[in-house]
Amino acid sequence: MTILHIETTTDVCSIALSCDGKVLFHRLDMQGHNHARVLPLFVDEALSFLKEETLQLDAVALSRGPGSYTGLRIGCSMAKGICYGIGAKLIAVDTLKLMASMARGKALEMGADCLCPMIDARRMEVYDELLDTNLNELEPVAAQIIDEDSFGKQLLRQKVVFLGNGSDKCREVLKHKNALFLKGIYPDAACMVSLSEEAFAKKEFVDVAYYEPFYLKEFQATTPKNKVI
């Protein structure tokens, strides 16, 4: 099976092309807010690579969110366009579970009982999910404002590894000895392969026409401070 993976939920934009579990092509941009510019270029390169290797694309896997509203829209539009154009299946991968899967090995080395991937959602708010070390959901995805009492019950009983760009701003707030922090984890398309192939094998596809990203919260427009009226 050949799958194109697209990840645009945070400031990082990435794509990867895999065939039978092996990553053949990978592009990543960490400059931030470049999704609309770099994603079409990355996809064009990936499709050219497919043509050169005479491979047929079976599915597009999209990181579903939660995350940046703009990033999610850009990724979703691109994924749908490709699926419509060539008749490929569409797969939606849970972004927070993706991050937890990337961190699982290091978290176990740290003695984690559970993992809490976090995506920054302005000020002290984060999108988070609590999972055990086998990536089973313990508490569902939520948007919450973090303070010194957050995760109090869990931290009394368990060592929780917090990860993702949302966890960086929580380090000075969550002071319990069981609160552990793992830096450098961001969603990357190259790490979506196992989750995407599992969904493909189970035929867990989403409807190309009606699929919407997992925004979790409604979009809130803001006015730039330096806007001239």
mmCIF file of C-alpha atoms in Angstrom:
data_model
loop_
_atom_site.group_PDB
_atom_site.id
_atom_site.type_symbol
_atom_site.label_atom_id
_atom_site.label_comp_id
_atom_site.label_asym_id
_atom_site.label_seq_id
_atom_site.Cartn_x
_atom_site.Cartn_y
_atom_site.Cartn_z
ATOM 1 C CA MET A 1 0.000 0.000 0.000
ATOM 2 C CA THR A 2 1.224 3.473 -0.891
ATOM 3 C CA ILE A 3 0.096 6.394 1.269
ATOM 4 C CA LEU A 4 0.765 10.137 1.199
ATOM 5 C CA HIS A 5 0.788 11.597 4.726
ATOM 6 C CA ILE A 6 0.044 15.283 5.406
ATOM 7 C CA GLU A 7 0.625 17.056 8.741
ATOM 8 C CA THR A 8 -0.276 20.757 9.153
ATOM 9 C CA THR A 9 -1.783 21.048 12.651
ATOM 10 C CA THR A 10 0.974 23.188 14.233
ATOM 11 C CA ASP A 11 3.614 25.649 13.002
ATOM 12 C CA VAL A 12 5.472 22.664 11.525
ATOM 13 C CA CYS A 13 4.414 21.553 8.046
ATOM 14 C CA SER A 14 5.412 18.127 6.753
ATOM 15 C CA ILE A 15 4.517 15.423 4.281
ATOM 16 C CA ALA A 16 5.754 11.872 3.792
ATOM 17 C CA LEU A 17 5.246 9.172 1.207
ATOM 18 C CA SER A 18 5.303 5.563 2.376
ATOM 19 C CA CYS A 19 5.046 2.201 0.691
ATOM 20 C CA ASP A 20 4.415 -0.930 2.752
ATOM 21 C CA GLY A 21 5.624 0.685 5.948
ATOM 22 C CA LYS A 22 8.767 2.300 4.539
ATOM 23 C CA VAL A 23 9.128 6.075 4.185
ATOM 24 C CA LEU A 24 10.280 6.814 0.636
ATOM 25 C CA PHE A 25 9.948 10.597 0.597
ATOM 26 C CA HIS A 26 9.827 13.217 3.373
ATOM 27 C CA ARG A 27 9.692 16.995 3.468
ATOM 28 C CA LEU A 28 9.480 19.193 6.564
ATOM 29 C CA ASP A 29 9.353 22.950 7.181
ATOM 30 C CA MET A 30 9.783 24.373 10.684
ATOM 31 C CA GLN A 31 9.754 28.081 9.869
ATOM 32 C CA GLY A 32 6.136 28.508 10.960
ATOM 33 C CA HIS A 33 3.048 29.836 9.192
ATOM 34 C CA ASN A 34 4.328 28.733 5.773
ATOM 35 C CA HIS A 35 1.774 26.002 5.130
ATOM 36 C CA ALA A 36 -0.029 27.714 2.251
ATOM 37 C CA ARG A 37 3.282 28.309 0.486
ATOM 38 C CA VAL A 38 5.288 25.157 1.151
ATOM 39 C CA LEU A 39 2.604 22.431 1.216
ATOM 40 C CA PRO A 40 1.749 22.674 -2.518
ATOM 41 C CA LEU A 41 5.468 22.523 -3.340
ATOM 42 C CA PHE A 42 5.994 19.485 -1.114
ATOM 43 C CA VAL A 43 2.978 17.689 -2.604
ATOM 44 C CA ASP A 44 4.087 18.454 -6.152
ATOM 45 C CA GLU A 45 7.492 16.938 -5.381
ATOM 46 C CA ALA A 46 5.888 13.866 -3.823
ATOM 47 C CA LEU A 47 3.568 13.276 -6.789
ATOM 48 C CA SER A 48 6.490 13.671 -9.184
ATOM 49 C CA PHE A 49 8.396 11.101 -7.128
ATOM 50 C CA LEU A 50 5.428 8.731 -7.366
ATOM 51 C CA LYS A 51 5.391 9.092 -11.124
ATOM 52 C CA GLU A 52 9.119 8.473 -11.432
ATOM 53 C CA GLU A 53 8.853 5.345 -9.282
ATOM 54 C CA THR A 54 5.718 4.190 -11.168
ATOM 55 C CA LEU A 55 3.802 3.861 -7.909
ATOM 56 C CA GLN A 56 0.051 4.236 -7.560
ATOM 57 C CA LEU A 57 -1.266 6.201 -4.604
ATOM 58 C CA ASP A 58 -3.797 4.217 -2.573
ATOM 59 C CA ALA A 59 -4.659 6.736 0.123
ATOM 60 C CA VAL A 60 -3.955 10.136 1.635
ATOM 61 C CA ALA A 61 -3.584 10.232 5.419
ATOM 62 C CA LEU A 62 -4.351 13.550 7.064
ATOM 63 C CA SER A 63 -3.509 14.585 10.617
ATOM 64 C CA ARG A 64 -7.005 15.486 11.801
ATOM 65 C CA GLY A 65 -6.360 17.819 14.717
ATOM 66 C CA PRO A 66 -6.970 19.502 16.993
ATOM 67 C CA GLY A 67 -4.595 22.336 16.224
ATOM 68 C CA SER A 68 -4.246 25.484 14.170
ATOM 69 C CA TYR A 69 -7.527 26.310 12.414
ATOM 70 C CA THR A 70 -5.716 27.682 9.367
ATOM 71 C CA GLY A 71 -3.278 24.783 9.211
ATOM 72 C CA LEU A 72 -6.089 22.249 9.460
ATOM 73 C CA ARG A 73 -8.031 23.928 6.651
ATOM 74 C CA ILE A 74 -5.007 24.036 4.363
ATOM 75 C CA GLY A 75 -4.103 20.401 4.970
ATOM 76 C CA CYS A 76 -7.698 19.225 4.586
ATOM 77 C CA SER A 77 -8.199 21.111 1.310
ATOM 78 C CA MET A 78 -5.015 19.665 -0.136
ATOM 79 C CA ALA A 79 -5.820 16.111 0.949
ATOM 80 C CA LYS A 80 -9.352 16.283 -0.454
ATOM 81 C CA GLY A 81 -8.114 17.714 -3.736
ATOM 82 C CA ILE A 82 -5.671 14.854 -4.219
ATOM 83 C CA CYS A 83 -8.268 12.226 -3.308
ATOM 84 C CA TYR A 84 -10.812 13.709 -5.703
ATOM 85 C CA GLY A 85 -8.243 13.977 -8.469
ATOM 86 C CA ILE A 86 -6.991 10.393 -8.427
ATOM 87 C CA GLY A 87 -9.726 8.529 -6.570
ATOM 88 C CA ALA A 88 -7.625 7.731 -3.502
ATOM 89 C CA LYS A 89 -9.050 6.911 -0.066
ATOM 90 C CA LEU A 90 -8.874 9.459 2.762
ATOM 91 C CA ILE A 91 -7.631 8.538 6.253
ATOM 92 C CA ALA A 92 -7.799 10.781 9.327
ATOM 93 C CA VAL A 93 -5.148 10.266 12.025
ATOM 94 C CA ASP A 94 -5.606 11.610 15.556
ATOM 95 C CA THR A 95 -2.896 14.249 16.035
ATOM 96 C CA LEU A 96 -2.476 13.882 19.782
ATOM 97 C CA LYS A 97 -2.274 10.099 19.528
ATOM 98 C CA LEU A 98 0.338 10.565 16.801
ATOM 99 C CA MET A 99 2.422 12.701 19.151
ATOM 100 C CA ALA A 100 2.058 10.162 21.954
ATOM 101 C CA SER A 101 3.170 7.354 19.653
ATOM 102 C CA MET A 102 6.282 9.357 18.743
ATOM 103 C CA ALA A 103 7.131 9.908 22.421
ATOM 104 C CA ARG A 104 6.200 6.491 23.789
ATOM 105 C CA GLY A 105 9.690 4.972 23.816
ATOM 106 C CA LYS A 106 11.335 7.892 25.617
ATOM 107 C CA ALA A 107 8.382 8.211 27.983
ATOM 108 C CA LEU A 108 8.781 4.588 29.045
ATOM 109 C CA GLU A 109 12.465 5.208 29.707
ATOM 110 C CA MET A 110 11.406 8.075 31.977
ATOM 111 C CA GLY A 111 9.167 5.710 33.958
ATOM 112 C CA ALA A 112 5.880 7.098 32.649
ATOM 113 C CA ASP A 113 2.555 5.612 33.671
ATOM 114 C CA CYS A 114 0.706 7.696 31.112
ATOM 115 C CA LEU A 115 1.301 10.327 28.448
ATOM 116 C CA CYS A 116 -0.307 13.708 27.903
ATOM 117 C CA PRO A 117 0.368 15.252 24.487
ATOM 118 C CA MET A 118 -0.404 18.982 24.395
ATOM 119 C CA ILE A 119 -0.868 21.446 21.545
ATOM 120 C CA ASP A 120 -0.637 25.165 22.267
ATOM 121 C CA ALA A 121 -4.002 26.939 22.052
ATOM 122 C CA ARG A 122 -3.136 30.523 23.089
ATOM 123 C CA ARG A 123 -2.221 31.907 26.517
ATOM 124 C CA MET A 124 -2.405 29.102 29.112
ATOM 125 C CA GLU A 125 -4.902 27.014 27.162
ATOM 126 C CA VAL A 126 -3.948 23.732 25.516
ATOM 127 C CA TYR A 127 -5.531 20.902 23.559
ATOM 128 C CA ASP A 128 -4.641 17.707 25.357
ATOM 129 C CA GLU A 129 -5.457 14.036 25.771
ATOM 130 C CA LEU A 130 -4.440 11.523 28.432
ATOM 131 C CA LEU A 131 -3.328 8.080 27.236
ATOM 132 C CA ASP A 132 -1.780 5.052 28.889
ATOM 133 C CA THR A 133 1.544 3.701 27.680
ATOM 134 C CA ASN A 134 -0.240 1.434 25.184
ATOM 135 C CA LEU A 135 -1.872 4.552 23.686
ATOM 136 C CA ASN A 136 -5.329 3.710 25.008
ATOM 137 C CA GLU A 137 -7.403 6.758 25.864
ATOM 138 C CA LEU A 138 -7.756 7.490 29.581
ATOM 139 C CA GLU A 139 -9.327 10.925 29.214
ATOM 140 C CA PRO A 140 -10.694 12.328 25.944
ATOM 141 C CA VAL A 141 -9.335 15.226 23.942
ATOM 142 C CA ALA A 142 -10.162 18.514 25.641
ATOM 143 C CA ALA A 143 -9.366 22.219 25.523
ATOM 144 C CA GLN A 144 -8.414 23.387 28.983
ATOM 145 C CA ILE A 145 -6.682 26.238 30.752
ATOM 146 C CA ILE A 146 -3.722 24.964 32.751
ATOM 147 C CA ASP A 147 -3.116 26.054 36.338
ATOM 148 C CA GLU A 148 -1.344 24.581 39.375
ATOM 149 C CA ASP A 149 -4.302 22.304 40.107
ATOM 150 C CA SER A 150 -4.516 20.758 36.636
ATOM 151 C CA PHE A 151 -4.076 16.955 36.532
ATOM 152 C CA GLY A 152 -3.977 16.908 40.327
ATOM 153 C CA LYS A 153 -5.722 13.552 40.731
ATOM 154 C CA GLN A 154 -3.601 11.850 38.060
ATOM 155 C CA LEU A 155 -0.336 13.216 39.432
ATOM 156 C CA LEU A 156 -1.106 11.933 42.916
ATOM 157 C CA ARG A 157 -1.261 8.370 41.557
ATOM 158 C CA GLN A 158 0.874 8.295 38.428
ATOM 159 C CA LYS A 159 3.884 9.682 36.633
ATOM 160 C CA VAL A 160 2.599 11.687 33.685
ATOM 161 C CA VAL A 161 4.872 12.663 30.792
ATOM 162 C CA PHE A 162 3.750 15.923 29.192
ATOM 163 C CA LEU A 163 4.902 16.589 25.639
ATOM 164 C CA GLY A 164 4.299 18.832 22.653
ATOM 165 C CA ASN A 165 4.511 22.602 22.185
ATOM 166 C CA GLY A 166 1.633 23.113 24.632
ATOM 167 C CA SER A 167 3.608 21.498 27.435
ATOM 168 C CA ASP A 168 6.452 24.022 27.226
ATOM 169 C CA LYS A 169 4.402 26.758 28.888
ATOM 170 C CA CYS A 170 3.084 24.346 31.538
ATOM 171 C CA ARG A 171 6.483 23.432 32.924
ATOM 172 C CA GLU A 172 6.534 26.328 35.417
ATOM 173 C CA VAL A 173 2.931 25.700 36.499
ATOM 174 C CA LEU A 174 2.802 21.917 36.977
ATOM 175 C CA LYS A 175 5.315 21.459 39.787
ATOM 176 C CA HIS A 176 4.326 18.027 41.127
ATOM 177 C CA LYS A 177 7.171 15.495 41.319
ATOM 178 C CA ASN A 178 5.189 13.126 39.083
ATOM 179 C CA ALA A 179 4.922 15.726 36.316
ATOM 180 C CA LEU A 180 7.634 14.896 33.787
ATOM 181 C CA PHE A 181 8.330 16.856 30.614
ATOM 182 C CA LEU A 182 9.664 15.653 27.285
ATOM 183 C CA LYS A 183 10.886 18.318 24.870
ATOM 184 C CA GLY A 184 11.241 18.249 21.101
ATOM 185 C CA ILE A 185 8.071 16.337 20.208
ATOM 186 C CA TYR A 186 6.043 17.812 17.349
ATOM 187 C CA PRO A 187 3.695 16.045 14.927
ATOM 188 C CA ASP A 188 5.566 14.833 11.835
ATOM 189 C CA ALA A 189 4.071 13.174 8.755
ATOM 190 C CA ALA A 190 6.939 10.672 8.635
ATOM 191 C CA CYS A 191 5.727 9.236 11.960
ATOM 192 C CA MET A 192 2.131 8.750 10.794
ATOM 193 C CA VAL A 193 2.892 5.596 8.812
ATOM 194 C CA SER A 194 2.003 2.900 11.353
ATOM 195 C CA LEU A 195 -1.242 4.613 12.419
ATOM 196 C CA SER A 196 -2.218 5.256 8.792
ATOM 197 C CA GLU A 197 -1.514 1.703 7.679
ATOM 198 C CA GLU A 198 -3.460 0.329 10.642
ATOM 199 C CA ALA A 199 -6.459 2.438 9.614
ATOM 200 C CA PHE A 200 -6.060 1.364 5.986
ATOM 201 C CA ALA A 201 -5.965 -2.323 6.946
ATOM 202 C CA LYS A 202 -9.157 -1.880 8.979
ATOM 203 C CA LYS A 203 -10.731 0.131 6.124
ATOM 204 C CA GLU A 204 -11.261 3.050 8.478
ATOM 205 C CA PHE A 205 -11.675 5.651 5.756
ATOM 206 C CA VAL A 206 -13.501 8.980 6.009
ATOM 207 C CA ASP A 207 -15.875 10.444 3.438
ATOM 208 C CA VAL A 208 -13.944 12.746 1.121
ATOM 209 C CA ALA A 209 -16.982 14.926 0.412
ATOM 210 C CA TYR A 210 -18.168 15.476 3.977
ATOM 211 C CA TYR A 211 -15.046 15.146 6.110
ATOM 212 C CA GLU A 212 -14.157 18.121 8.324
ATOM 213 C CA PRO A 213 -11.030 18.476 10.472
ATOM 214 C CA PHE A 214 -11.316 18.105 14.238
ATOM 215 C CA TYR A 215 -11.233 21.765 15.289
ATOM 216 C CA LEU A 216 -12.454 21.101 18.861
ATOM 217 C CA LYS A 217 -13.205 24.820 19.250
ATOM 218 C CA GLU A 218 -14.891 27.294 16.950
ATOM 219 C CA PHE A 219 -12.636 29.629 14.995
ATOM 220 C CA GLN A 220 -12.074 33.006 16.675
ATOM 221 C CA ALA A 221 -10.953 35.788 14.369
ATOM 222 C CA THR A 222 -8.617 38.406 15.802
ATOM 223 C CA THR A 223 -7.569 41.859 14.623
ATOM 224 C CA PRO A 224 -3.803 42.482 14.318
ATOM 225 C CA LYS A 225 -2.611 45.087 16.827
ATOM 226 C CA ASN A 226 -0.843 47.083 14.124
ATOM 227 C CA LYS A 227 -3.806 47.136 11.727
ATOM 228 C CA VAL A 228 -4.450 50.588 10.276
ATOM 229 C CA ILE A 229 -8.156 51.514 10.018
#
